[in-house]
Structure formats: C-alpha cells, structure tokens
PDB file of C-alpha atoms and ligand atoms in Angstrom:
ATOM      1  CA  MET H   1      21.744  10.401  10.791  1.00  0.00           C
ATOM      2  CA  THR H   2      21.776   8.191   7.590  1.00  0.00           C
ATOM      3  CA  ARG H   3      23.604   5.591   9.109  1.00  0.00           C
ATOM      4  CA  GLN H   4      20.714   5.746  12.177  1.00  0.00           C
ATOM      5  CA  PHE H   5      17.946   5.955   9.425  1.00  0.00           C
ATOM      6  CA  SER H   6      19.242   2.684   7.277  1.00  0.00           C
ATOM      7  CA  ARG H   7      19.389   0.708  10.670  1.00  0.00           C
ATOM      8  CA  LEU H   8      16.201   1.376  11.665  1.00  0.00           C
ATOM      9  CA  LEU H   9      14.940   0.349   7.979  1.00  0.00           C
ATOM     10  CA  LEU H  10      16.481  -2.681   8.169  1.00  0.00           C
ATOM     11  CA  ALA H  11      15.150  -3.488  11.615  1.00  0.00           C
ATOM     12  CA  GLY H  12      11.634  -2.822  10.257  1.00  0.00           C
ATOM     13  CA  CYS H  13      12.082  -4.972   7.090  1.00  0.00           C
ATOM     14  CA  THR H  14      13.613  -7.590   9.256  1.00  0.00           C
ATOM     15  CA  ALA H  15      10.595  -7.774  11.529  1.00  0.00           C
ATOM     16  CA  LEU H  16       8.032  -7.838   8.545  1.00  0.00           C
ATOM     17  CA  PHE H  17       9.914 -10.697   7.182  1.00  0.00           C
ATOM     18  CA  ILE H  18       9.972 -12.997  10.513  1.00  0.00           C
ATOM     19  CA  THR H  19       6.360 -11.957  11.413  1.00  0.00           C
ATOM     20  CA  PRO H  20       4.556 -12.660   7.993  1.00  0.00           C
ATOM     21  CA  LEU H  21       0.854 -11.726   7.995  1.00  0.00           C
ATOM     22  CA  SER H  22      -1.189 -14.989   8.720  1.00  0.00           C
ATOM     23  CA  HIS H  23      -3.792 -15.587   6.218  1.00  0.00           C
ATOM     24  CA  ALA H  24      -6.280 -18.617   5.560  1.00  0.00           C
ATOM     25  CA  GLN H  25      -6.321 -19.945   1.806  1.00  0.00           C
ATOM     26  CA  GLY H  26      -8.619 -18.358  -0.589  1.00  0.00           C
ATOM     27  CA  ASP H  27     -10.615 -19.631  -3.460  1.00  0.00           C
ATOM     28  CA  PRO H  28      -9.874 -18.161  -6.502  1.00  0.00           C
ATOM     29  CA  ASP H  29     -13.211 -19.204  -8.162  1.00  0.00           C
ATOM     30  CA  ALA H  30     -15.599 -17.844  -5.614  1.00  0.00           C
ATOM     31  CA  GLY H  31     -13.021 -14.662  -6.045  1.00  0.00           C
ATOM     32  CA  ALA H  32     -13.497 -14.608  -9.381  1.00  0.00           C
ATOM     33  CA  GLN H  33     -17.514 -14.512  -9.297  1.00  0.00           C
ATOM     34  CA  LEU H  34     -17.130 -11.591  -6.599  1.00  0.00           C
ATOM     35  CA  VAL H  35     -14.825  -9.541  -8.844  1.00  0.00           C
ATOM     36  CA  ASN H  36     -16.900 -10.294 -12.264  1.00  0.00           C
ATOM     37  CA  GLN H  37     -20.508 -10.099 -10.850  1.00  0.00           C
ATOM     38  CA  GLY H  38     -20.266  -8.335  -7.572  1.00  0.00           C
ATOM     39  CA  ASP H  39     -22.586  -9.315  -4.506  1.00  0.00           C
ATOM     40  CA  GLY H  40     -25.485  -7.288  -5.677  1.00  0.00           C
ATOM     41  CA  SER H  41     -24.585  -4.399  -3.414  1.00  0.00           C
ATOM     42  CA  GLY H  42     -22.603  -2.040  -5.670  1.00  0.00           C
ATOM     43  CA  ALA H  43     -20.385  -1.847  -8.607  1.00  0.00           C
ATOM     44  CA  PRO H  44     -18.409  -5.234  -9.527  1.00  0.00           C
ATOM     45  CA  CYS H  45     -14.657  -4.789  -9.093  1.00  0.00           C
ATOM     46  CA  MET H  46     -14.165  -4.980 -12.746  1.00  0.00           C
ATOM     47  CA  ALA H  47     -15.893  -1.978 -13.488  1.00  0.00           C
ATOM     48  CA  CYS H  48     -12.885  -0.333 -12.392  1.00  0.00           C
ATOM     49  CA  HIS H  49      -9.993  -2.384 -11.994  1.00  0.00           C
ATOM     50  CA  GLY H  50     -10.798  -3.829 -15.436  1.00  0.00           C
ATOM     51  CA  PRO H  51     -11.898  -7.159 -16.653  1.00  0.00           C
ATOM     52  CA  ASP H  52      -8.246  -8.479 -16.683  1.00  0.00           C
ATOM     53  CA  GLY H  53      -7.303  -6.446 -13.612  1.00  0.00           C
ATOM     54  CA  GLY H  54      -4.869  -4.248 -15.381  1.00  0.00           C
ATOM     55  CA  GLY H  55      -6.579  -1.089 -13.619  1.00  0.00           C
ATOM     56  CA  ASN H  56      -6.826   2.138 -15.487  1.00  0.00           C
ATOM     57  CA  ALA H  57      -3.816   4.299 -16.058  1.00  0.00           C
ATOM     58  CA  VAL H  58      -6.118   7.745 -17.061  1.00  0.00           C
ATOM     59  CA  ALA H  59      -8.457   7.406 -13.898  1.00  0.00           C
ATOM     60  CA  GLY H  60      -5.557   5.888 -11.559  1.00  0.00           C
ATOM     61  CA  PHE H  61      -7.320   2.957 -10.626  1.00  0.00           C
ATOM     62  CA  PRO H  62      -4.387   0.460  -9.764  1.00  0.00           C
ATOM     63  CA  ARG H  63      -3.494  -2.962 -11.492  1.00  0.00           C
ATOM     64  CA  LEU H  64      -4.398  -5.634  -9.230  1.00  0.00           C
ATOM     65  CA  ALA H  65      -3.678  -8.728 -11.451  1.00  0.00           C
ATOM     66  CA  GLY H  66      -0.501 -10.482 -10.291  1.00  0.00           C
ATOM     67  CA  LEU H  67      -0.022  -8.726  -7.055  1.00  0.00           C
ATOM     68  CA  ASP H  68       0.612 -10.728  -3.564  1.00  0.00           C
ATOM     69  CA  ALA H  69      -2.451 -12.181  -2.393  1.00  0.00           C
ATOM     70  CA  GLY H  70      -1.626 -11.390   1.139  1.00  0.00           C
ATOM     71  CA  TYR H  71      -0.728  -7.687   0.190  1.00  0.00           C
ATOM     72  CA  LEU H  72      -4.022  -7.624  -1.564  1.00  0.00           C
ATOM     73  CA  ALA H  73      -6.088  -9.018   1.349  1.00  0.00           C
ATOM     74  CA  LYS H  74      -4.607  -6.925   3.921  1.00  0.00           C
ATOM     75  CA  GLN H  75      -5.328  -3.709   1.488  1.00  0.00           C
ATOM     76  CA  ILE H  76      -9.084  -5.002   1.444  1.00  0.00           C
ATOM     77  CA  GLN H  77      -9.149  -5.317   5.203  1.00  0.00           C
ATOM     78  CA  ASP H  78      -7.901  -2.062   5.663  1.00  0.00           C
ATOM     79  CA  TYR H  79     -10.162  -0.586   3.353  1.00  0.00           C
ATOM     80  CA  ASN H  80     -12.981  -2.436   5.300  1.00  0.00           C
ATOM     81  CA  SER H  81     -11.647  -1.384   8.776  1.00  0.00           C
ATOM     82  CA  GLY H  82     -11.110   2.147   7.942  1.00  0.00           C
ATOM     83  CA  ARG H  83      -7.263   1.907   8.406  1.00  0.00           C
ATOM     84  CA  ARG H  84      -6.984   2.801   4.531  1.00  0.00           C
ATOM     85  CA  VAL H  85      -9.145   5.447   3.443  1.00  0.00           C
ATOM     86  CA  SER H  86     -10.741   5.993   0.258  1.00  0.00           C
ATOM     87  CA  PRO H  87     -14.219   7.518  -0.575  1.00  0.00           C
ATOM     88  CA  VAL H  88     -14.054   5.614  -3.785  1.00  0.00           C
ATOM     89  CA  MET H  89     -12.795   2.202  -2.647  1.00  0.00           C
ATOM     90  CA  GLN H  90     -14.217   1.822   0.824  1.00  0.00           C
ATOM     91  CA  PRO H  91     -18.107   1.229  -0.164  1.00  0.00           C
ATOM     92  CA  ASN H  92     -16.955  -1.494  -2.585  1.00  0.00           C
ATOM     93  CA  VAL H  93     -15.346  -3.841   0.251  1.00  0.00           C
ATOM     94  CA  ASP H  94     -17.044  -2.725   3.619  1.00  0.00           C
ATOM     95  CA  ASN H  95     -19.511  -5.370   3.839  1.00  0.00           C
ATOM     96  CA  PHE H  96     -17.120  -8.536   2.820  1.00  0.00           C
ATOM     97  CA  SER H  97     -15.976 -11.141   5.086  1.00  0.00           C
ATOM     98  CA  GLU H  98     -12.610 -11.918   5.756  1.00  0.00           C
ATOM     99  CA  GLN H  99     -12.993 -14.971   3.752  1.00  0.00           C
ATOM    100  CA  GLN H 100     -14.434 -13.383   0.815  1.00  0.00           C
ATOM    101  CA  ALA H 101     -11.390 -10.877   0.761  1.00  0.00           C
ATOM    102  CA  GLN H 102      -9.062 -13.976   0.468  1.00  0.00           C
ATOM    103  CA  ASP H 103     -11.056 -15.381  -2.181  1.00  0.00           C
ATOM    104  CA  ILE H 104     -10.821 -12.341  -4.207  1.00  0.00           C
ATOM    105  CA  ALA H 105      -7.279 -11.672  -3.133  1.00  0.00           C
ATOM    106  CA  ALA H 106      -6.387 -15.503  -4.377  1.00  0.00           C
ATOM    107  CA  TYR H 107      -8.189 -14.553  -7.738  1.00  0.00           C
ATOM    108  CA  TYR H 108      -6.454 -11.350  -8.724  1.00  0.00           C
ATOM    109  CA  ALA H 109      -2.915 -12.825  -7.455  1.00  0.00           C
ATOM    110  CA  SER H 110      -3.643 -15.757 -10.002  1.00  0.00           C
ATOM    111  CA  LEU H 111      -4.078 -13.621 -12.907  1.00  0.00           C
ATOM    112  CA  PRO H 112      -1.550 -12.914 -15.377  1.00  0.00           C
ATOM    113  CA  VAL H 113      -0.016  -9.514 -15.459  1.00  0.00           C
ATOM    114  CA  PRO H 114      -1.188  -7.572 -18.644  1.00  0.00           C
ATOM    115  CA  ALA H 115       1.045  -5.801 -20.630  1.00  0.00           C
ATOM    116  CA  SER H 116       1.113  -2.305 -19.925  1.00  0.00           C
ATOM    117  CA  THR H 117      -0.207  -0.125 -22.449  1.00  0.00           C
ATOM    118  CA  ALA H 118       0.572   3.341 -21.021  1.00  0.00           C
ATOM    119  CA  ALA H 119       2.779   5.713 -23.195  1.00  0.00           C
ATOM    120  CA  SER H 120       5.035   7.507 -20.922  1.00  0.00           C
ATOM    121  CA  SER H 121       5.451  11.065 -21.581  1.00  0.00           C
ATOM    122  CA  ALA H 122       8.201  11.526 -19.242  1.00  0.00           C
ATOM    123  CA  SER H 123      11.772  12.972 -20.277  1.00  0.00           C
ATOM    124  CA  GLU H 124      14.825  10.869 -20.465  1.00  0.00           C
ATOM    125  CA  SER H 125      16.376  13.226 -17.679  1.00  0.00           C
ATOM    126  CA  GLN H 126      13.090  12.257 -15.520  1.00  0.00           C
ATOM    127  CA  LEU H 127      13.395   8.541 -15.936  1.00  0.00           C
ATOM    128  CA  ALA H 128      17.087   8.677 -15.222  1.00  0.00           C
ATOM    129  CA  MET H 129      16.139  10.653 -12.008  1.00  0.00           C
ATOM    130  CA  GLY H 130      13.746   8.090 -11.347  1.00  0.00           C
ATOM    131  CA  LYS H 131      15.891   5.202 -12.031  1.00  0.00           C
ATOM    132  CA  LYS H 132      18.597   6.547  -9.761  1.00  0.00           C
ATOM    133  CA  LEU H 133      15.869   6.660  -6.535  1.00  0.00           C
ATOM    134  CA  ALA H 134      14.497   3.416  -7.346  1.00  0.00           C
ATOM    135  CA  GLU H 135      17.694   1.508  -7.787  1.00  0.00           C
ATOM    136  CA  GLU H 136      20.220   3.538  -5.516  1.00  0.00           C
ATOM    137  CA  GLY H 137      18.293   5.897  -3.280  1.00  0.00           C
ATOM    138  CA  ASP H 138      19.293   9.417  -2.571  1.00  0.00           C
ATOM    139  CA  TRP H 139      21.413   9.196   0.281  1.00  0.00           C
ATOM    140  CA  ASP H 140      22.069  12.911   0.831  1.00  0.00           C
ATOM    141  CA  ASN H 141      18.496  12.878   1.930  1.00  0.00           C
ATOM    142  CA  SER H 142      18.213   9.897   3.694  1.00  0.00           C
ATOM    143  CA  ILE H 143      15.948   8.256   1.116  1.00  0.00           C
ATOM    144  CA  PRO H 144      16.993   4.391   0.511  1.00  0.00           C
ATOM    145  CA  PRO H 145      16.367   2.609  -2.985  1.00  0.00           C
ATOM    146  CA  CYS H 146      12.813   1.563  -3.436  1.00  0.00           C
ATOM    147  CA  SER H 147      14.330  -1.644  -4.396  1.00  0.00           C
ATOM    148  CA  THR H 148      15.791  -2.189  -0.513  1.00  0.00           C
ATOM    149  CA  CYS H 149      12.098  -3.053   0.026  1.00  0.00           C
ATOM    150  CA  HIS H 150      10.295  -3.387  -2.908  1.00  0.00           C
ATOM    151  CA  GLY H 151      12.758  -6.387  -4.201  1.00  0.00           C
ATOM    152  CA  PRO H 152      15.077  -6.606  -7.374  1.00  0.00           C
ATOM    153  CA  GLY H 153      13.350  -4.840 -10.207  1.00  0.00           C
ATOM    154  CA  ASN H 154      10.793  -3.319  -7.752  1.00  0.00           C
ATOM    155  CA  ARG H 155       9.108  -6.380  -8.635  1.00  0.00           C
ATOM    156  CA  GLY H 156       7.584  -7.008  -4.867  1.00  0.00           C
ATOM    157  CA  VAL H 157       8.650  -9.313  -1.914  1.00  0.00           C
ATOM    158  CA  GLY H 158       6.213 -11.650  -0.083  1.00  0.00           C
ATOM    159  CA  ASP H 159       3.256 -10.205   1.210  1.00  0.00           C
ATOM    160  CA  ALA H 160       4.556  -6.951   2.995  1.00  0.00           C
ATOM    161  CA  PHE H 161       6.134  -5.207  -0.178  1.00  0.00           C
ATOM    162  CA  PRO H 162       3.865  -4.915  -3.264  1.00  0.00           C
ATOM    163  CA  ALA H 163       5.202  -4.763  -6.783  1.00  0.00           C
ATOM    164  CA  LEU H 164       5.971  -1.258  -8.174  1.00  0.00           C
ATOM    165  CA  ALA H 165       6.872  -2.548 -11.589  1.00  0.00           C
ATOM    166  CA  GLY H 166       4.595  -1.563 -14.178  1.00  0.00           C
ATOM    167  CA  GLN H 167       2.132  -0.117 -11.793  1.00  0.00           C
ATOM    168  CA  HIS H 168       0.365   2.960 -13.162  1.00  0.00           C
ATOM    169  CA  PRO H 169       2.381   6.284 -12.694  1.00  0.00           C
ATOM    170  CA  SER H 170      -0.700   8.127 -12.042  1.00  0.00           C
ATOM    171  CA  TYR H 171      -1.568   5.600  -9.144  1.00  0.00           C
ATOM    172  CA  ILE H 172       1.983   5.446  -7.712  1.00  0.00           C
ATOM    173  CA  LYS H 173       2.267   9.455  -7.798  1.00  0.00           C
ATOM    174  CA  GLN H 174      -1.188   9.398  -6.008  1.00  0.00           C
ATOM    175  CA  GLN H 175       0.013   6.692  -3.490  1.00  0.00           C
ATOM    176  CA  LEU H 176       3.121   8.783  -2.313  1.00  0.00           C
ATOM    177  CA  GLU H 177       1.283  12.125  -1.892  1.00  0.00           C
ATOM    178  CA  ALA H 178      -1.510  10.383   0.237  1.00  0.00           C
ATOM    179  CA  TRP H 179       1.338   9.301   2.218  1.00  0.00           C
ATOM    180  CA  GLN H 180       2.910  12.660   2.481  1.00  0.00           C
ATOM    181  CA  ASN H 181      -0.171  14.616   3.331  1.00  0.00           C
ATOM    182  CA  GLY H 182      -1.183  11.782   6.023  1.00  0.00           C
ATOM    183  CA  GLN H 183      -4.075  10.468   4.045  1.00  0.00           C
ATOM    184  CA  ARG H 184      -2.700   7.025   3.442  1.00  0.00           C
ATOM    185  CA  LYS H 185      -0.917   5.660   6.691  1.00  0.00           C
ATOM    186  CA  ASN H 186      -1.700   1.916   6.608  1.00  0.00           C
ATOM    187  CA  ASP H 187       1.927   0.921   6.422  1.00  0.00           C
ATOM    188  CA  PRO H 188       3.539  -1.370   8.860  1.00  0.00           C
ATOM    189  CA  ASN H 189       5.934   0.265  11.161  1.00  0.00           C
ATOM    190  CA  GLN H 190       5.329   3.718   8.971  1.00  0.00           C
ATOM    191  CA  LEU H 191       8.044   2.391   6.623  1.00  0.00           C
ATOM    192  CA  MET H 192       6.324   4.213   3.606  1.00  0.00           C
ATOM    193  CA  THR H 193       5.594   7.404   5.444  1.00  0.00           C
ATOM    194  CA  ALA H 194       9.287   7.582   6.141  1.00  0.00           C
ATOM    195  CA  VAL H 195      10.351   7.276   2.629  1.00  0.00           C
ATOM    196  CA  ALA H 196       7.535   9.444   1.476  1.00  0.00           C
ATOM    197  CA  GLU H 197       7.883  12.459   3.275  1.00  0.00           C
ATOM    198  CA  ARG H 198      11.471  12.811   2.035  1.00  0.00           C
ATOM    199  CA  LEU H 199      10.706  12.741  -1.856  1.00  0.00           C
ATOM    200  CA  SER H 200      10.433  15.866  -3.499  1.00  0.00           C
ATOM    201  CA  SER H 201       7.613  16.562  -5.960  1.00  0.00           C
ATOM    202  CA  GLU H 202      10.119  16.284  -8.489  1.00  0.00           C
ATOM    203  CA  GLN H 203      11.254  13.024  -7.412  1.00  0.00           C
ATOM    204  CA  VAL H 204       7.795  11.434  -6.848  1.00  0.00           C
ATOM    205  CA  GLU H 205       6.869  12.483 -10.568  1.00  0.00           C
ATOM    206  CA  ALA H 206      10.275  10.998 -11.647  1.00  0.00           C
ATOM    207  CA  VAL H 207       9.904   7.621  -9.924  1.00  0.00           C
ATOM    208  CA  ALA H 208       6.489   6.960 -10.628  1.00  0.00           C
ATOM    209  CA  ALA H 209       7.451   7.620 -14.276  1.00  0.00           C
ATOM    210  CA  TYR H 210      10.414   5.189 -14.148  1.00  0.00           C
ATOM    211  CA  LEU H 211       8.371   2.554 -12.249  1.00  0.00           C
ATOM    212  CA  GLY H 212       5.640   2.324 -14.702  1.00  0.00           C
ATOM    213  CA  THR H 213       8.108   1.641 -17.487  1.00  0.00           C
ATOM    214  CA  LEU H 214       9.373  -1.603 -15.725  1.00  0.00           C
ATOM    215  CA  SER H 215       8.572  -4.894 -16.823  1.00  0.00           C
ATOM    216  CA  THR H 216       6.495  -7.033 -14.154  1.00  0.00           C
ATOM    217  CA  GLN H 217       7.684 -10.079 -15.401  1.00  0.00           C
ATOM    218  CA  PRO H 218      10.565 -11.994 -12.989  1.00  0.00           C
ATOM    219  CA  ALA H 219      14.022 -11.608 -14.427  1.00  0.00           C
ATOM    220  CA  LYS H 220      15.242 -14.823 -16.607  1.00  0.00           C
ATOM    221  CA  ALA H 221      18.716 -14.680 -15.400  1.00  0.00           C
ATOM    222  CA  GLN H 222      20.520 -12.058 -13.417  1.00  0.00           C
TER     223      GLN H 222
HETATM  224  C1  HEC K 301     -15.704   3.023  -8.436  1.00  0.00           C
HETATM  225  C2  HEC K 301     -14.338   2.205  -8.955  1.00  0.00           C
HETATM  226  C3  HEC K 301     -13.615   1.302  -8.085  1.00  0.00           C
HETATM  227  C4  HEC K 301     -14.481  -0.133  -7.940  1.00  0.00           C
HETATM  228  C5  HEC K 301     -15.906  -0.177  -8.150  1.00  0.00           C
HETATM  229  C6  HEC K 301     -13.284  -0.923  -7.135  1.00  0.00           C
HETATM  230  N1  HEC K 301     -12.427  -0.392  -6.964  1.00  0.00           N
HETATM  231 FE1  HEC K 301     -10.850  -0.871  -6.002  1.00  0.00          FE
HETATM  232  N2  HEC K 301      -9.603   0.732  -6.148  1.00  0.00           N
HETATM  233  C7  HEC K 301     -10.274   2.092  -7.117  1.00  0.00           C
HETATM  234  C8  HEC K 301      -9.504   3.114  -6.329  1.00  0.00           C
HETATM  235  C9  HEC K 301      -9.784   4.691  -7.099  1.00  0.00           C
HETATM  236  C10 HEC K 301      -8.283   2.677  -5.598  1.00  0.00           C
HETATM  237  C11 HEC K 301      -7.311   3.609  -4.993  1.00  0.00           C
HETATM  238  C12 HEC K 301      -7.589   4.142  -3.923  1.00  0.00           C
HETATM  239  C13 HEC K 301      -6.499   4.885  -3.004  1.00  0.00           C
HETATM  240  O1  HEC K 301      -6.043   5.675  -3.218  1.00  0.00           O
HETATM  241  O2  HEC K 301      -6.577   4.150  -1.907  1.00  0.00           O
HETATM  242  C14 HEC K 301      -8.451   1.200  -5.498  1.00  0.00           C
HETATM  243  C15 HEC K 301      -7.518   0.403  -4.987  1.00  0.00           C
HETATM  244  C16 HEC K 301      -8.087  -0.973  -4.555  1.00  0.00           C
HETATM  245  C17 HEC K 301      -6.855  -1.785  -4.124  1.00  0.00           C
HETATM  246  C18 HEC K 301      -5.487  -1.413  -3.414  1.00  0.00           C
HETATM  247  C19 HEC K 301      -4.089  -1.772  -4.513  1.00  0.00           C
HETATM  248  C20 HEC K 301      -3.115  -1.754  -3.812  1.00  0.00           C
HETATM  249  O3  HEC K 301      -2.133  -1.816  -5.080  1.00  0.00           O
HETATM  250  O4  HEC K 301      -2.848  -0.988  -2.984  1.00  0.00           O
HETATM  251  C21 HEC K 301      -7.514  -3.033  -4.046  1.00  0.00           C
HETATM  252  C22 HEC K 301      -6.758  -4.201  -3.433  1.00  0.00           C
HETATM  253  C23 HEC K 301      -8.771  -2.658  -4.285  1.00  0.00           C
HETATM  254  N3  HEC K 301      -9.065  -1.339  -4.974  1.00  0.00           N
HETATM  255  C24 HEC K 301      -9.886  -3.973  -4.649  1.00  0.00           C
HETATM  256  C25 HEC K 301     -11.057  -3.716  -5.346  1.00  0.00           C
HETATM  257  C26 HEC K 301     -12.297  -4.966  -5.198  1.00  0.00           C
HETATM  258  C27 HEC K 301     -11.986  -6.237  -4.642  1.00  0.00           C
HETATM  259  C28 HEC K 301     -13.094  -4.367  -5.844  1.00  0.00           C
HETATM  260  C29 HEC K 301     -14.572  -5.127  -5.955  1.00  0.00           C
HETATM  261  C30 HEC K 301     -14.954  -5.690  -4.602  1.00  0.00           C
HETATM  262  C31 HEC K 301     -13.021  -3.060  -6.217  1.00  0.00           C
HETATM  263  N4  HEC K 301     -11.632  -2.543  -5.730  1.00  0.00           N
HETATM  264  C32 HEC K 301     -13.588  -2.040  -6.575  1.00  0.00           C
HETATM  265  C33 HEC K 301     -11.375   1.773  -7.703  1.00  0.00           C
HETATM  266  C34 HEC K 301     -12.445   1.083  -7.368  1.00  0.00           C
HETATM  267  C1  HEC K 302      11.731   0.513   4.190  1.00  0.00           C
HETATM  268  C2  HEC K 302      10.807  -0.334   3.262  1.00  0.00           C
HETATM  269  C3  HEC K 302      10.301   0.429   1.769  1.00  0.00           C
HETATM  270  C4  HEC K 302      11.254   1.344   1.162  1.00  0.00           C
HETATM  271  C5  HEC K 302      12.611   1.578   1.207  1.00  0.00           C
HETATM  272  C6  HEC K 302      10.025   1.981   0.062  1.00  0.00           C
HETATM  273  N1  HEC K 302       8.947   1.338   0.336  1.00  0.00           N
HETATM  274 FE1  HEC K 302       7.614   1.527  -0.691  1.00  0.00          FE
HETATM  275  N2  HEC K 302       6.278   0.381   0.782  1.00  0.00           N
HETATM  276  C7  HEC K 302       6.473  -0.156   1.724  1.00  0.00           C
HETATM  277  C8  HEC K 302       5.673  -1.279   2.569  1.00  0.00           C
HETATM  278  C9  HEC K 302       5.547  -1.946   3.472  1.00  0.00           C
HETATM  279  C10 HEC K 302       4.409  -0.786   1.448  1.00  0.00           C
HETATM  280  C11 HEC K 302       3.059  -1.299   1.817  1.00  0.00           C
HETATM  281  C12 HEC K 302       2.448  -0.896   2.895  1.00  0.00           C
HETATM  282  C13 HEC K 302       0.917  -1.326   3.089  1.00  0.00           C
HETATM  283  O1  HEC K 302       1.005  -2.409   3.564  1.00  0.00           O
HETATM  284  O2  HEC K 302      -0.026  -0.658   2.803  1.00  0.00           O
HETATM  285  C14 HEC K 302       4.882  -0.168   0.335  1.00  0.00           C
HETATM  286  C15 HEC K 302       3.916   0.417  -0.486  1.00  0.00           C
HETATM  287  C16 HEC K 302       4.556   1.361  -1.500  1.00  0.00           C
HETATM  288  C17 HEC K 302       3.241   1.749  -2.520  1.00  0.00           C
HETATM  289  C18 HEC K 302       1.920   1.347  -2.649  1.00  0.00           C
HETATM  290  C19 HEC K 302       1.509   0.203  -3.627  1.00  0.00           C
HETATM  291  C20 HEC K 302       0.314   0.090  -3.899  1.00  0.00           C
HETATM  292  O3  HEC K 302       0.088  -0.912  -4.572  1.00  0.00           O
HETATM  293  O4  HEC K 302      -0.505   0.593  -3.268  1.00  0.00           O
HETATM  294  C21 HEC K 302       4.073   2.694  -3.361  1.00  0.00           C
HETATM  295  C22 HEC K 302       3.452   3.512  -4.561  1.00  0.00           C
HETATM  296  C23 HEC K 302       5.534   2.810  -2.900  1.00  0.00           C
HETATM  297  N3  HEC K 302       5.470   1.899  -1.590  1.00  0.00           N
HETATM  298  C24 HEC K 302       6.375   3.284  -3.564  1.00  0.00           C
HETATM  299  C25 HEC K 302       7.828   3.265  -2.998  1.00  0.00           C
HETATM  300  C26 HEC K 302       8.845   4.242  -3.410  1.00  0.00           C
HETATM  301  C27 HEC K 302       8.952   4.904  -5.063  1.00  0.00           C
HETATM  302  C28 HEC K 302       9.920   3.977  -3.047  1.00  0.00           C
HETATM  303  C29 HEC K 302      11.168   4.388  -3.195  1.00  0.00           C
HETATM  304  C30 HEC K 302      11.676   5.814  -3.391  1.00  0.00           C
HETATM  305  C31 HEC K 302       9.392   3.117  -1.868  1.00  0.00           C
HETATM  306  N4  HEC K 302       8.123   2.566  -1.909  1.00  0.00           N
HETATM  307  C32 HEC K 302      10.506   2.587  -0.747  1.00  0.00           C
HETATM  308  C33 HEC K 302       7.994  -0.300   2.069  1.00  0.00           C
HETATM  309  C34 HEC K 302       8.940   0.507   1.473  1.00  0.00           C
END
C-alpha cells in the first residue's frame, strides 16, 4: 500500500515537472499599481496582504512576497474561475484579465521575503513532530515528507509546488483543513488532497507551526 502510494506520488510529481503551466510574462510595474492602488472596484491587495506582501499572521492572510509567479497566477485564475473557493478572496480578483493576473504575480514574486515576525507558541515536542513530518514523513500512515514535493527546506519548487517555509502557521493550518473538508480542491492530480486527508489534527498543528519557523532564504551551502 505504502509503496503503491509513493509510486503514485512520484508519477504525479513527474507529470507536473514535465508539463509546466504555460504562462505569459507579467509586468511587475503594472502589477505594483494594481496591488497598491487597486483597480477602483474594491480593496487593494495590500489592505490584507500588507504593503510588503508579508500577509497577516493573526488574520491568516498569506504572505505572497517571494512566492513563484506561476503559482501565484494560477491561484488568482483559480479564484477567478471558482476552482478555488474563498468568499473573502474571490471578489478581489473576479474582474481581472489573465494579463492582470500575470502582472500581479510577477510583482509579488519580485518582492523580497519579509522577515517573519510571528512568535511561535508551539512546544518543543510539537515542533519536533512537525519537523519529522516535513522532512521524513509518517510512512505508517502513508504520509510522504512535505519536502518530497515542496523541495529542500520546503522552499518551493517551480510553479507547481509553493514555498511553505516561513508561511504563517495560521494560514497553513487553514489550508490543510480546507483540503480535509473538501473546500480546497484546486491542486493538480489531487496531490495535496491525498496528503492532507491522512494528517491528524495534531499533525496539522505541528507541521504548520514547524514550517512557520523555517527560514525562507535559500540555503547558502548544503
Ligand atoms: C479582504 C482581504 C483580502 C484582500 C483585499 C485580498 N486578499 Fe488575497 N487572500 C485573502 C485571504 C483570506 C486568502 C486565503 C483564502 C483561502 O483560504 O483561499 C487570500 C489568498 C490569496 C492568494 C493565495 C495565496 C497562496 O499562497 O495560495 C493569492 C494569490 C491572493 N490572495 C492574491 C490577492 C490579490 C492579487 C489581491 C488584490 C487584487 C488580494 N489577494 C486581495 C485576503 C485578501
Ligand atoms: C505529492 C506532492 C505533495 C506533497 C508530498 C505535499 N504537498 Fe503540499 N502541495 C502540493 C501541490 C501540488 C500544491 C499546490 C496546489 C495548487 O496548485 O493549488 C501544494 C500546496 C500546499 C499548501 C498551500 C500553500 C499555499 O500557499 O496556499 C500547503 C499549506 C501545503 N501544500 C502543505 C503541505 C504539507 C504540510 C505537506 C506535508 C505534510 C505537503 N504539503 C506535502 C503537493 C504536495
């Protein structure tokens, strides 16, 4: 069972690597204007995602700065088309053209990642459990390490696998629960659904807390 599952995952991952989402080039300057001033139809993105794209840990608004442009553009398009459901986010992007989505994505991807300010209240044993899941998985329950797909240090791989390192734990937890209860299902090949549905609520807390403590900067030497 375990071996079958890992073969499935590997096949899924390989398929994503060889069929990258095709996307046009975005213009970060045009994106900056939309993010900071909006298009006149609603709150500008910075009202929730912050002037530096750092998001908001307490409110659970994700950090967008430094995420991959292709990943961001896909999420904006998914909200736009209703493939990703969020009553808070959808109205912000539902009138954007594909080019505007690309421009915004290019802008956020170009921003430096703000230093995390979140003070973790997680216990040492929670963080240890989170680290084990992130790096070694929990094979007894057929859960692969997050880093299998999200890359070394969970700093993201290409446009399919977003960086999790340094993301707000409140947001990570919320997304894992959204996959568990079927609210989020825009992941290619249900790769994340298969992982999330195997996690216990204790594991969700632990891995979210651990990922939030990780550095978002690429490792200097490994
Ligand atoms: C009222 C607050 C609010 C505003 C304004 C807002 N967002 Fe969001 N954004 C959220 C929340 C909440 C989420 C998480 C929603 C979910 O669970 O899917 C989110 C998620 C996202 C994501 C997904 C990030 C990820 O890591 O998958 C993107 C991309 C995004 N927003 C872009 C934008 C852009 C672009 C704008 C401006 C056009 C914008 N947001 C305006 C609250 C906001
Ligand atoms: C088999 C590959 C795979 C594995 C293993 C995996 N993920 Fe993912 N994950 C994905 C993909 C693909 C996405 C992007 C989905 C999309 O395009 O919306 C994703 C997205 C996410 C997101 C949403 C990020 C955001 O910015 O909205 C979170 C949170 C997440 N994964 C957590 C985890 C955790 C925690 C683990 C380990 C317990 C894990 N993932 C293991 C494939 C994987």
